[in-house]
XYZ file of C-alpha atoms in Angstrom:
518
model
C 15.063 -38.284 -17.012
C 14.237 -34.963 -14.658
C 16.908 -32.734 -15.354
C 19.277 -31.984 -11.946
C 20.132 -28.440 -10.734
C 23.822 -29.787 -11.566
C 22.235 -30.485 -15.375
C 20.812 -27.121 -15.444
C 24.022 -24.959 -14.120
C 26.133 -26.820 -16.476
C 23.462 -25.498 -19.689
C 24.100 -22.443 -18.395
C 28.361 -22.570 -18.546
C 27.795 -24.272 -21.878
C 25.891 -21.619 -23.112
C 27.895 -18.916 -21.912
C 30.765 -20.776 -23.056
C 29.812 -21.090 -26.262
C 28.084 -17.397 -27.077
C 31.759 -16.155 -26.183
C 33.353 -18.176 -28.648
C 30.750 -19.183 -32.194
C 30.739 -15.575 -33.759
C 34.479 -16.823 -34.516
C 34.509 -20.193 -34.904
C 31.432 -19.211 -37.251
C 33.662 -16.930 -38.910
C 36.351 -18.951 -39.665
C 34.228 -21.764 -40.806
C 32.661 -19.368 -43.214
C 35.983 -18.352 -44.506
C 37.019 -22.101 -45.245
C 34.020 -22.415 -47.501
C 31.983 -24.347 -45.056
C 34.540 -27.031 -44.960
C 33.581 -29.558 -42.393
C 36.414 -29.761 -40.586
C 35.260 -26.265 -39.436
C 31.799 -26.412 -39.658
C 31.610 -29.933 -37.803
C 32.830 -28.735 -34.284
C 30.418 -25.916 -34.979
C 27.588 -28.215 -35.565
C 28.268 -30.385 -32.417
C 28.688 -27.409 -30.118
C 25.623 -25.839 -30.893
C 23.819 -29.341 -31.055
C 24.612 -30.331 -27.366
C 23.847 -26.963 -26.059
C 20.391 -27.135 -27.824
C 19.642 -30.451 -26.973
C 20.331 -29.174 -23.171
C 18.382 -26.376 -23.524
C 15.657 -28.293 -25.089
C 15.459 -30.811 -22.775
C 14.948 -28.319 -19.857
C 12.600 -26.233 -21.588
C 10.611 -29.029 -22.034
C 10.551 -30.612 -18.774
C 10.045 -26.620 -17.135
C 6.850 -26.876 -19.830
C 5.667 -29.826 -18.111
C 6.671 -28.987 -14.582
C 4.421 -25.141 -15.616
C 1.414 -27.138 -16.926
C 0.898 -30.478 -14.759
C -0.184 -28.882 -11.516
C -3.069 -27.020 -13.582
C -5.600 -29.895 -14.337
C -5.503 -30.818 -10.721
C -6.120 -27.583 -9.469
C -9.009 -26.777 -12.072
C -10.251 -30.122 -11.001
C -9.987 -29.145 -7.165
C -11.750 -25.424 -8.212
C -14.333 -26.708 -9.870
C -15.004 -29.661 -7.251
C -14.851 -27.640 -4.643
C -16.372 -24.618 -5.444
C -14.276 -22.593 -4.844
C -11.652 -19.482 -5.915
C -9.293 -19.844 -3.132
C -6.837 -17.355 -3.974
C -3.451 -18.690 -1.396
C -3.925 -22.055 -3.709
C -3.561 -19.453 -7.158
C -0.959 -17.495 -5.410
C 1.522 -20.519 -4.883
C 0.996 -21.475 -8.503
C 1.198 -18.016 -9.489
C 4.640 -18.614 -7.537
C 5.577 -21.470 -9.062
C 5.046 -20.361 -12.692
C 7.307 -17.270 -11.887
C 9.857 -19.017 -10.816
C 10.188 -21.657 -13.470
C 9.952 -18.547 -15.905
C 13.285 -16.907 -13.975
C 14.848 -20.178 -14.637
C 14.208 -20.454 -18.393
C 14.706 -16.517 -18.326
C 18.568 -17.302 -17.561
C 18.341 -19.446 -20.921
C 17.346 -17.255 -22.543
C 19.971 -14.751 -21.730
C 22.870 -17.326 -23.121
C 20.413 -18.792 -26.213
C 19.714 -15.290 -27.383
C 23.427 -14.595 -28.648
C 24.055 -18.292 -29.978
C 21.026 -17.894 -31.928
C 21.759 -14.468 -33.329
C 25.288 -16.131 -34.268
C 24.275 -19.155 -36.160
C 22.208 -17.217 -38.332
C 25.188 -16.992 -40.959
C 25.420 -20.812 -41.377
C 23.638 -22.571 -44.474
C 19.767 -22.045 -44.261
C 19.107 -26.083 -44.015
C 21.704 -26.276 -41.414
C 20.329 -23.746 -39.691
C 16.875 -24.816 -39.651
C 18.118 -27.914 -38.274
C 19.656 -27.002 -35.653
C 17.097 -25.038 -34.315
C 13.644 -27.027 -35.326
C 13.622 -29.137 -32.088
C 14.885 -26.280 -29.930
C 12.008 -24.122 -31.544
C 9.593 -26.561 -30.650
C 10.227 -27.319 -27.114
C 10.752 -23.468 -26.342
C 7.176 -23.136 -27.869
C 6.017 -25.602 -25.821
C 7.263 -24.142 -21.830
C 5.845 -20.888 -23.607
C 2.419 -22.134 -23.906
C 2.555 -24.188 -21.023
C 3.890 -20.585 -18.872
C 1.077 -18.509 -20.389
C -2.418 -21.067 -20.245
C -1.117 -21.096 -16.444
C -0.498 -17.233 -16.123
C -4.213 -16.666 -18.068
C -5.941 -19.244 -16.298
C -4.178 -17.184 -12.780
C -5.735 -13.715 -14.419
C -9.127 -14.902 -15.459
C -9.797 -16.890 -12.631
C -10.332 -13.478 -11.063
C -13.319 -11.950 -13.678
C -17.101 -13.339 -14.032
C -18.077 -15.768 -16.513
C -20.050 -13.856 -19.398
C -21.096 -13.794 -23.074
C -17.846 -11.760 -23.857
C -14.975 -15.411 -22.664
C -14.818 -16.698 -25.939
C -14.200 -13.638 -27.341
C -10.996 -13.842 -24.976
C -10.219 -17.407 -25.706
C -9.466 -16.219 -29.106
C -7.137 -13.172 -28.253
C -5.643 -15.951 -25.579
C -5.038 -18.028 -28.467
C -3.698 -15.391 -31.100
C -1.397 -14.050 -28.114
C 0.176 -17.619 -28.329
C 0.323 -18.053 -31.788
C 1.582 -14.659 -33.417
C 5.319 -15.009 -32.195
C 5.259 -17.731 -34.960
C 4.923 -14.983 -38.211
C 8.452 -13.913 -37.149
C 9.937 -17.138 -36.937
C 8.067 -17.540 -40.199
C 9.775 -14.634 -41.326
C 12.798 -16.261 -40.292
C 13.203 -13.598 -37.432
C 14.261 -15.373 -34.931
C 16.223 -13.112 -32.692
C 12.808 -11.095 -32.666
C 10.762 -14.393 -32.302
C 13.115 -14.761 -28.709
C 12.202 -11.149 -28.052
C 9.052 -11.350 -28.782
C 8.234 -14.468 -26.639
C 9.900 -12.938 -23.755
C 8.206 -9.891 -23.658
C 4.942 -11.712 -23.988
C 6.115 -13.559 -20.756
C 7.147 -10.455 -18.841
C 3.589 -8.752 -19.346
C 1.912 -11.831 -18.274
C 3.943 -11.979 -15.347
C 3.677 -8.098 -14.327
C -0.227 -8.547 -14.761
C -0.240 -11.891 -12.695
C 1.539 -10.151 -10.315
C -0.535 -6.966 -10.451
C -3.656 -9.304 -9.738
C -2.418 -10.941 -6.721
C -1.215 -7.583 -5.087
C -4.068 -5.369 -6.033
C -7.161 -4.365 -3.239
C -9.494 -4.513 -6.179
C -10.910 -7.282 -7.428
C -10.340 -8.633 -11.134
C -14.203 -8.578 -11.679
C -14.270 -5.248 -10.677
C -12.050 -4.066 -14.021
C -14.517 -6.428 -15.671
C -17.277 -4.330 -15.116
C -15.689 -1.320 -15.474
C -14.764 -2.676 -19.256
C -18.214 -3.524 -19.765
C -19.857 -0.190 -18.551
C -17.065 2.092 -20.851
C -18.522 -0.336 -23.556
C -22.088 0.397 -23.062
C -21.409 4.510 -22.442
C -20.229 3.874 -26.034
C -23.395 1.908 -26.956
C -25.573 4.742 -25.115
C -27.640 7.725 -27.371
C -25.122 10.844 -26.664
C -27.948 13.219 -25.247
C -28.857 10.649 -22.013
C -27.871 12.079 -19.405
C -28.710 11.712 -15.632
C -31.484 13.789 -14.138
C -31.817 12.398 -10.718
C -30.733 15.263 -8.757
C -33.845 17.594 -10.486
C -36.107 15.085 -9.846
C -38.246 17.973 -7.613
C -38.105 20.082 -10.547
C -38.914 17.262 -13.918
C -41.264 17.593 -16.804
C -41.799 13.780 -16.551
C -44.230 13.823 -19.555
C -44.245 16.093 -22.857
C -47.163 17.820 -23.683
C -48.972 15.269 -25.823
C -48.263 13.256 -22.414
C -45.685 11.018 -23.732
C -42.618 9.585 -21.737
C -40.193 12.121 -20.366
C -38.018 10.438 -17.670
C -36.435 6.766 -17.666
C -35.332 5.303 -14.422
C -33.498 2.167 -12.866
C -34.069 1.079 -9.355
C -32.424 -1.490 -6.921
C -32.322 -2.136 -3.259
C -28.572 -0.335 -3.036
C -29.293 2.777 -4.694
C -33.154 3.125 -5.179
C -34.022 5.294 -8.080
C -31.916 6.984 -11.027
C -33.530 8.664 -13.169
C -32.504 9.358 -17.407
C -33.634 11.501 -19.651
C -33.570 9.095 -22.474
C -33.420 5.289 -22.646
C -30.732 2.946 -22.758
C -28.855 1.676 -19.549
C -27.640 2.302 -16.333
C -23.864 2.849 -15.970
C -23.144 1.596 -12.719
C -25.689 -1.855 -12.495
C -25.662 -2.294 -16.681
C -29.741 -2.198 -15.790
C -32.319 -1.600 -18.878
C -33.811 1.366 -17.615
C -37.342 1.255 -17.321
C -39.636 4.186 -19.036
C -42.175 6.583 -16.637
C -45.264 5.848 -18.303
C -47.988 6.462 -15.881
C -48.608 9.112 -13.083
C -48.943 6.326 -10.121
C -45.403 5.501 -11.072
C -44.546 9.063 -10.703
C -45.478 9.228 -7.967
C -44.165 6.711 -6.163
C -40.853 7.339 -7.777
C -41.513 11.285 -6.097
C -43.046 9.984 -2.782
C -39.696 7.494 -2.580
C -37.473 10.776 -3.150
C -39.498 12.926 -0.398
C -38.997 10.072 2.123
C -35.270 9.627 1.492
C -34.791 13.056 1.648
C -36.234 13.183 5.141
C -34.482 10.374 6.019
C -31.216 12.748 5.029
C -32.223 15.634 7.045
C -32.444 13.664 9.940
C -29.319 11.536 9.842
C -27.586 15.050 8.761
C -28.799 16.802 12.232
C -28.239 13.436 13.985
C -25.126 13.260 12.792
C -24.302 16.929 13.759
C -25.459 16.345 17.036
C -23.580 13.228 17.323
C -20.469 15.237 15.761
C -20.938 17.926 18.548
C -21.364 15.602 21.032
C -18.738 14.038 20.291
C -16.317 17.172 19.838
C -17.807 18.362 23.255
C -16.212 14.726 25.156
C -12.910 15.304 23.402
C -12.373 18.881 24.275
C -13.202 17.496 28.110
C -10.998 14.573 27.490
C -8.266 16.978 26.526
C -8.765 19.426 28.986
C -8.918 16.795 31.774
C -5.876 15.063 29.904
C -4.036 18.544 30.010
C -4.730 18.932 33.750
C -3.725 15.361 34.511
C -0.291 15.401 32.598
C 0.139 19.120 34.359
C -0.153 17.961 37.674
C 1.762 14.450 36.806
C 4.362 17.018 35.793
C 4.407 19.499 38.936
C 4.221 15.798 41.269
C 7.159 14.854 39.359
C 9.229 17.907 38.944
C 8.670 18.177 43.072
C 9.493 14.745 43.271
C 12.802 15.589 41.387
C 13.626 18.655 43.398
C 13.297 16.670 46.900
C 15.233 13.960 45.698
C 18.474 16.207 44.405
C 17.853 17.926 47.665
C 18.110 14.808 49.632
C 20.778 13.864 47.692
C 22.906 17.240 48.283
C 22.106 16.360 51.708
C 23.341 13.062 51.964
C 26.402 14.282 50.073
C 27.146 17.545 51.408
C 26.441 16.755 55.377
C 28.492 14.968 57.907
C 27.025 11.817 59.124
C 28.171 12.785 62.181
C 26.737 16.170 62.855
C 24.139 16.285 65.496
C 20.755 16.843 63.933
C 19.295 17.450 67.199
C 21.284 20.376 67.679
C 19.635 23.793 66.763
C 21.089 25.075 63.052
C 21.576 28.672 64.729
C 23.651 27.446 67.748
C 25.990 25.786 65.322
C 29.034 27.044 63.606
C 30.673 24.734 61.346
C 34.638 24.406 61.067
C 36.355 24.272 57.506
C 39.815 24.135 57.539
C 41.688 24.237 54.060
C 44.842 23.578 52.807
C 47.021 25.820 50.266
C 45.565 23.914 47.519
C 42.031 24.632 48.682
C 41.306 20.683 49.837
C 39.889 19.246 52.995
C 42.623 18.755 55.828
C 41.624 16.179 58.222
C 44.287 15.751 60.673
C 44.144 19.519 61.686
C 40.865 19.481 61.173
C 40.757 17.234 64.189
C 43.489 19.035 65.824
C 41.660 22.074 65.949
C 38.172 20.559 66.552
C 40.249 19.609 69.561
C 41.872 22.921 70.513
C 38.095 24.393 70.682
C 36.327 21.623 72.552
C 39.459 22.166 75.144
C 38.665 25.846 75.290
C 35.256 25.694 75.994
C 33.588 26.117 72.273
C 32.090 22.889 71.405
C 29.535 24.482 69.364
C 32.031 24.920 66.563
C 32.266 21.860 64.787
C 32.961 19.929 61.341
C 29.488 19.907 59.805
C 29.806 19.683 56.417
C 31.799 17.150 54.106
C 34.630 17.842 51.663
C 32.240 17.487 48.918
C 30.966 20.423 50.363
C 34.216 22.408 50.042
C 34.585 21.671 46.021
C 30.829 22.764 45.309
C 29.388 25.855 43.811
C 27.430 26.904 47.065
C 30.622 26.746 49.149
C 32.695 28.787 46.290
C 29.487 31.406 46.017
C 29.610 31.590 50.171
C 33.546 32.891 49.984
C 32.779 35.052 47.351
C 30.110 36.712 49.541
C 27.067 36.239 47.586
C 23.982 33.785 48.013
C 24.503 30.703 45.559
C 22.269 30.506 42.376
C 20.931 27.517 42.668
C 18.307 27.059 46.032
C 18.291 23.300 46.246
C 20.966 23.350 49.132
C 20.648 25.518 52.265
C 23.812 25.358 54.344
C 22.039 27.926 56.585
C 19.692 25.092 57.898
C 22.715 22.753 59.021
C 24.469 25.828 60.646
C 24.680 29.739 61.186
C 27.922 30.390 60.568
C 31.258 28.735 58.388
C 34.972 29.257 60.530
C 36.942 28.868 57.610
C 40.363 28.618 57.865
C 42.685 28.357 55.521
C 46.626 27.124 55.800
C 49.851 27.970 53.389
C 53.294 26.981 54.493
C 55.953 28.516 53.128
C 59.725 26.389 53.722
C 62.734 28.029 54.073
C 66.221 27.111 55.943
C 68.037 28.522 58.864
C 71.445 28.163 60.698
C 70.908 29.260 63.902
C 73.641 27.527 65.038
C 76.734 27.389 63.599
C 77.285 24.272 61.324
C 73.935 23.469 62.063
C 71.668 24.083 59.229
C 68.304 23.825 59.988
C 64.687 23.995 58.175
C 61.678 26.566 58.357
C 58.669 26.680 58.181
C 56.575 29.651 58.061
C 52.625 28.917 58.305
C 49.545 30.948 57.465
C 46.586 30.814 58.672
C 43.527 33.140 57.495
C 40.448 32.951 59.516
C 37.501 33.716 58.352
C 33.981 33.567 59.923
C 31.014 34.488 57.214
C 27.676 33.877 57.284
C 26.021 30.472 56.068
C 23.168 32.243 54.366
C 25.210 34.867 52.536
C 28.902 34.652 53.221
C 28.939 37.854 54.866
C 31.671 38.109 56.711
C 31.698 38.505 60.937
C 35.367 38.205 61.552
C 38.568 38.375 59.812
C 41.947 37.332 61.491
C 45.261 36.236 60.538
C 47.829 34.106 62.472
C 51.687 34.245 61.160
C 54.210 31.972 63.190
C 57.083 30.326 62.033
C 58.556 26.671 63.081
C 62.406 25.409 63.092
C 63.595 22.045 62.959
C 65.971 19.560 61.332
C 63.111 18.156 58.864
C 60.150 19.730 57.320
C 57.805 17.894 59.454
C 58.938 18.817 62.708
C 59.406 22.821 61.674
C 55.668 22.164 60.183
C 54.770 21.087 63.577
C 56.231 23.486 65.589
C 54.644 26.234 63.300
C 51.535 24.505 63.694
C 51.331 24.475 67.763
C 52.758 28.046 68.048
C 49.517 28.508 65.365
C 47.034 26.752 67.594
C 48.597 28.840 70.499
C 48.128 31.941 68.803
C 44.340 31.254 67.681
C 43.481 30.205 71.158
C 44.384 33.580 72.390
C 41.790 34.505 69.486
C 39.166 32.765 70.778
C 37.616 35.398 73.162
C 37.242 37.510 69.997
C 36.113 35.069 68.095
C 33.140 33.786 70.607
C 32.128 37.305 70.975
C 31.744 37.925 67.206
C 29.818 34.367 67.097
C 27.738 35.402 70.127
C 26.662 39.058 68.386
C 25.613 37.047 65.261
C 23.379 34.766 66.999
């Protein structure tokens, strides 16, 4: 019956089970005198776990070797070496090796432990274990071989390596001979894990098996070779191809890849294995020289064809670059302009009243900016005094800009009286001139009638008129006047008209001062 994964996790508890406990059950039993009440639990532990262990090493034998007839069959049918078919049984053998490999790790110390019980008991015990283990281990490495040789040419030299396959099986048995059995374990496992690694190093590796093949068999003929050959084909213009009494000089080889090599003694070539052939005539002197002379002018002209190609070649790139250069450059400028118009549009969009008449001349407008004591936008006098300056006949001063406007750098850099930094905003092309004005109240009380106390305000107002382009300043006034009433509001509002009152009287001034500036 197939052994189950459930049969083959609970070898591996047993095992692992047992290693932690037989060096002292062993121990005891050994101080008893090998009495069999001791040694019989002993015997029956280690029994089970090997007959386990057996059991799945021989079915993961069987499981290693059955798929290899068939696919020799298929191979040979077919004609074939297709290498994804040897790779999945490459895969396949690995993995049943992994499993048995976790055997191994709990068999190992069992093994190792049992050692001090009587020699026949011993042997006993671990006869049909032996044999099974033997068995996945040559079943694991004819599959591992056959996945490594598959790879190499058949020649004169494979049943040289059928042997050394065959002592590589059988020499783990001298140590279990020598009743060495932890090293027979050892032994077998490393044998495993170098198959493995060089399985593995076969189905990764860009270069083919057969190429190491021939690589083996030309170090063996170098060794085979006189010591004084040596290649001469490079001096071929410059050979004494025949001694003086006119006898051969120069060996060669020749084929369709390389044409001619030339020797200076017999023996064979290194690279094709080739017998080389002896110069024994003058015809075939020549034609080995006229061959040379032709190849070589076959050089010189792919060289300079190759040169001119290169500086061709070298010529289109350095275009291609500079025109790439030139391209990305002006992709750049486009882009950075692009960039610059589109902040500017957007400073625009968030810096200028929607209501401001575009229509109207920049020069002929001055734009109104009234501030509170905190430095923010006020609307409602805003509108009062847009009001108060239509009514006296000064339309042209208007709100132009938006309270975004008022919290930006440019507007800060225009009180301070210097041009702002950065150029993407021109207030100058939106209007002439800013009438800032800016408000503090200040409250206070009064009792200007007896009993009666009363609330004041005193208001500030600091007008300003500078220069949209610099923030120069035209015209500097400032309007004091104080407001009474019974709540803040009303003492603000009474400052505030007696305020308006006192800037229209102002206004003369001030529409000379904007008139001069114009």
């Amino acid at each position: 019956m197939i052994p189950t994964r459930t049969d083959y996790i609970e070898t591996i508890r047993l095992g692992d089970e047992l290693s932690r406990h037989i060096h002292d059950e062993i121990q005891e039993a050994e101080k008893n005198g090998w009495s069999e009440e001791f040694l019989n639990p002993v015997q029956d532990g280690v029994r089970k776990y090997f007959k386990l262990t057996s059991r799945i090493f021989r079915w993961l034998g069987a499981f290693a070797f059955a798929p290899l007839p068939a696919l020799i069959i298929f191979l040979v049918s077919t004609h074939s070496n297709s290498r994804l078919l040897l790779n999945c049984y490459i895969i396949w053998i690995v993995g049943l090796s992994l499993l048995a490999a976790r055997l191994f790790i709990s068999l190992s110390p069992i093994v190792q432990g049992i050692r001090k019980l009587p020699p026949e008991i011993y042997r006993s015990l671990l006869g049909p274990l032996w044999a099974n283990l033997d068995a996945f281990h040559v079943a694991v490495s004819i599959g591992l071989f056959f996945y490594i040789l598959t790879g190499w040419n058949i020649t004169t030299s494979f049943p040289i390596i059928i042997l050394i396959v065959l002592i590589w099986i059988a020499s783990p048995w001298c140590l279990y001979l020598l009743k060495k059995d932890r090293e027979f374990i050892i032994i077998k496992l490393s044998q495993l894990g170098v198959l493995i690694v060089f399985a593995l190093l076969s189905a990764v590796s860009p270069v083919p098996m057969s190429h190491y093949q021939r690589w083996i068999q030309h170090g063996m003929a170098e060794k085979l070779r006189p010591e004084e050959q040596r290649e001469v084909t490079s001096d071929w213009a410059r050979l004494q191809w025949f001694t003086q009494e006119g006898a051969v000089n120069v060996w060669y080889s020749a084929n369709t890849e390389h044409g001619y090599r030339l020797f200076s003694a017999p023996g064979h070539d290194p690279n094709t294995n080739q017998v080389l052939i002896p110069v024994s005539d003058q015809a075939t002197r020549d034609t080995i020289i006229n061959w040379f002379h032709q190849a070589e002018d076959i050089r010189q002209k792919q060289a300079q064809q190759e040169r001119e190609t290169r500086l061709a070649v070298a010529h289109a790139q350095a275009e291609a670059e500079t025109q790439r250069r030139l391209t990305e450059s002006k992709i750049q400028d486009e882009r950075a302009k692009a960039h610059v118009a589109e902040m500017r549009e957007k400073l625009i969009r968030e810096y200028v009243s929607k209501n401001t008449d575009q229509a109207k001349a920049p020069e002929s407008l001055t734009a109104l900016i009234v501030l509170n004591a905190q430095g923010q936008h006020d609307a409602a006098l805003t509108a009062r005094i847009t009001r108060l300056l239509d009514s006296a006949g000064m339309p042209n001063i208007v709100p132009v800009f938006t309270p975004a406007f008022f919290e930006s750098s440019y507007f800060r850099s225009l009180l301070g009286a210097k041009a702002p930094a950065d150029e993407l905003f021109h207030p100058e092309k939106f209007a002439a001139r800013l009438l800032v004005i800016k408000t503090a109240t200040v409250f206070g009380t009064r009792q200007p009638i007896e009993s009666v106390e009363m609330r004041a305000a005193d208001t500030v107002w600091d007008v300003v008129l500078i220069s949209a382009l610099n923030g120069a300043v035209g015209h500097s006034v400032k309007v004091a006047t104080r407001g009474i009433g019974f709540k803040d509001i009303d003492a603000v509002t009474m400052a505030t008209e007696r305020a308006e009152i006192r800037l229209k009287e102002e206004l003369p001034t001030l529409a000379s001062k904007i008139s001069s500036t114009k």
